[in-house]
Amino acid sequence: MSSVLTSRKDDYAQWYNDIVLKGGLADYSAVRGCMVIKPHGYALWENMQHVLDKMFKDTGHQNAYFPLFIPKSFLSKEAAHVEGFAKECAVVTHYRLKNDPNGGGVIVDPEAKLEEELIVRPTSETIIWSTYKNWVQSYRDLPLLINQWANVVRWEMRTRLFLRTAEFLWQEGHTAHATREEAIEETRKMLDVYATFAEEYMAVPVIRGVKTANERFAGAEDTYCIEALMQDGKALQAGTSHFLGQNFAKAFDVQFSNKENKMDYVWATSWGVSTRLVGALVMAHSDDNGLVLPPRLAPLQVVIVPIYNKDMEARKRIDDTAATIMKELKAKGISVKYDNDDNTRPGWKFAEYELKGIPVRIAMGPRDLENGQAEVARRDTKEKASYQLEGLAASIEQLLADIQQQMFERALKFRDENITKVDSWDDFVKVLDEKAGFISAHWDGTPETEEKIKEMTKATIRCIPLNNEQEAGKCVLTGNASSQRVLFARAY
RNA sequence: CGGGGAGUAGCGCAGGCCGGUAGCGCAUCUGGUUUGGGACCAGGGGGUCGCAGGUUCGAAUCCUGUCUCCCCGACCA
């Protein structure tokens, strides 16, 4: 079979681009740094949305929607927050165009300058907290548990499909609580939601951890994260959950009367995952033949490909059998498509559905039917086997579950094999260059050392794992005392 | 913003040094034969060669300017 993809071994970055483009997930757009999400990619995102949305609602959250535009003055109210986002904000300065009197087409009307410029949201903390001020008076109004599905814009210098684009889709949860403890509990709870989603649906194992000061969200007291490992040994932050303390409450004066009738500032959290998850999914599982999608998120779970010949009666038998199987699969909630398009031949279809990552393919020809069988191929391992038509739907249901499970286990094994304990600087550099993956090493806890390591190796501290084992040791760079190991990696 | 690469048919590319009717593969359309891993035969359609100037009898090709995209880096989810 002629491969349409660059192989991972030859050029990992190019392989990723190829697979996103040729797998039908996205296209480049006319706008620099922005992508068009195509139906297959968007269906994947929709499936993620549905699952996450249910998880958010099951944990008591409601959806709302806040404006795309943020008054410039809002952004400057929380010092650390401005610092973090100022460099990548798109700004709306005018509200009208007009025809160029010199005939150069349409131009910005200089008369139509905005009194106060508007920022296209890079995240919504400021607009949301300015609103929450009006919503919260009493402890009885708390907790306030809101999520929004939205697009945001961050003017990135360098972009990559799904992983980092100027505009991206995400959800952002913003909650307000009466106590510090409750807000921290919320932060951790949502981190667990993300971890569960990543592992049980995306089949991507993640490490839950807390970020160091250097990597913390601008304006947060603590940033929790889930970190995943991609096939090239680079780490990817797949989701974050922030404990914001009272920073935004103070910046936007969000106070409430507590049970003792005293005024207090509320405690805040925010948490988000984005379309970046699609990129994570691709890089965690896919291979040189195309996408490999976990059954629980795949836009299409099963495709049936008929193998026709000249015998029209045999053709009808295949069509009828396929119709029966489809009905049984659909009754089990399994998505299935029958591709009897006569313009492409079976081999072409096989390759195409592999490229698209459809988890299970059923092929049926006259020979199979004579034996009361169908050929079933699984995308993850590319194994093929003959299955009895009798009870096929149940077998497929089981197979989908097995694929989901095995994809996770394979990724977990890879991840665990690529966490390397290192106790010397030489080994640190060597492992980073030769093996990559996560490096578990002692760190003296100072931002300066972390920064130095980043400058020297491009590796950052991805997180301090939760429930981390306490172990006395010496910092891998400075030799200073350390009480625990942290995870380093080069990251996306 | 630095370094590298690239813009020629829907996609992938050749042609350019040495200016002279714009080509190849895939895709597409028509007809036929086919169908168990990206089918075959025959015929057809499709192009302001990124854009703007310039040189020239004549520019995809030479010159100047400009825009865009990709990769690597700085910044970041």
CSV table of C-alpha atoms (C1' of nucleotides) in Angstrom, one decimal, chain A residues 2 17 28 32 156-158 163-165 168 237 276 308 310 315 342 345 347-348 352 354 361 365 367-368 384 458, chain B residues 1-2 11-12 26-30 33-40 67-77:
chain,number,residue,atom,x,y,z
A,2,SER,CA,1.3,3.4,-0.9
A,17,ASN,CA,0.6,17.8,10.1
A,28,TYR,CA,-5.1,25.7,7.2
A,32,ARG,CA,-2.5,33.3,9.8
A,156,GLU,CA,0.7,33.3,19.4
A,157,MET,CA,4.0,33.8,17.6
A,158,ARG,CA,4.1,30.3,16.4
A,163,LEU,CA,-1.9,22.3,19.7
A,164,ARG,CA,-1.5,26.0,19.5
A,165,THR,CA,-3.6,28.2,17.2
A,168,PHE,CA,-9.2,28.0,19.7
A,237,GLN,CA,-0.4,19.8,29.2
A,276,ARG,CA,-5.8,21.0,22.0
A,308,TYR,CA,-18.9,-7.3,-4.3
A,310,LYS,CA,-20.5,-9.8,-10.6
A,315,ARG,CA,-24.6,-8.6,-3.7
A,342,ASP,CA,-19.5,1.4,-6.0
A,345,ARG,CA,-13.0,-0.5,-4.4
A,347,GLY,CA,-8.8,-1.7,-0.8
A,348,TRP,CA,-9.3,2.0,-1.2
A,352,GLU,CA,-9.3,5.5,3.8
A,354,GLU,CA,-7.7,3.5,8.6
A,361,ARG,CA,-14.1,-2.4,10.1
A,365,GLY,CA,-18.0,-10.9,0.7
A,367,ARG,CA,-17.1,-16.3,0.8
A,368,ASP,CA,-17.7,-14.9,4.3
A,384,LYS,CA,-8.1,-9.2,11.3
A,458,LYS,CA,14.7,23.4,27.1
B,1,C,C1',11.1,38.8,15.2
B,2,G,C1',15.8,35.7,13.7
B,11,C,C1',-3.7,17.7,-4.4
B,12,G,C1',1.7,16.5,-5.1
B,26,C,C1',-3.0,11.6,-8.6
B,27,A,C1',-7.9,13.4,-8.5
B,28,U,C1',-12.1,14.8,-11.8
B,29,C,C1',-15.7,13.9,-16.3
B,30,U,C1',-17.6,10.1,-20.3
B,33,U,C1',-14.3,-4.0,-18.1
B,34,U,C1',-13.8,-4.8,-12.8
B,35,U,C1',-14.4,-5.4,-7.1
B,36,G,C1',-11.0,-10.2,-0.7
B,37,G,C1',-5.6,-4.1,0.7
B,38,G,C1',-5.5,2.6,-2.4
B,39,A,C1',-8.1,-1.5,-10.2
B,40,C,C1',-7.5,-1.3,-15.8
B,67,C,C1',2.2,39.2,0.5
B,68,U,C1',1.3,34.4,2.3
B,69,C,C1',2.3,29.5,4.2
B,70,C,C1',5.3,25.6,6.4
B,71,C,C1',9.6,23.9,9.5
B,72,C,C1',13.4,25.3,13.5
B,73,G,C1',14.1,29.0,17.6
B,74,A,C1',12.5,33.1,21.1
B,75,C,C1',6.8,33.3,23.6
B,76,C,C1',2.8,30.2,25.2
B,77,A,C1',-2.4,26.1,26.5
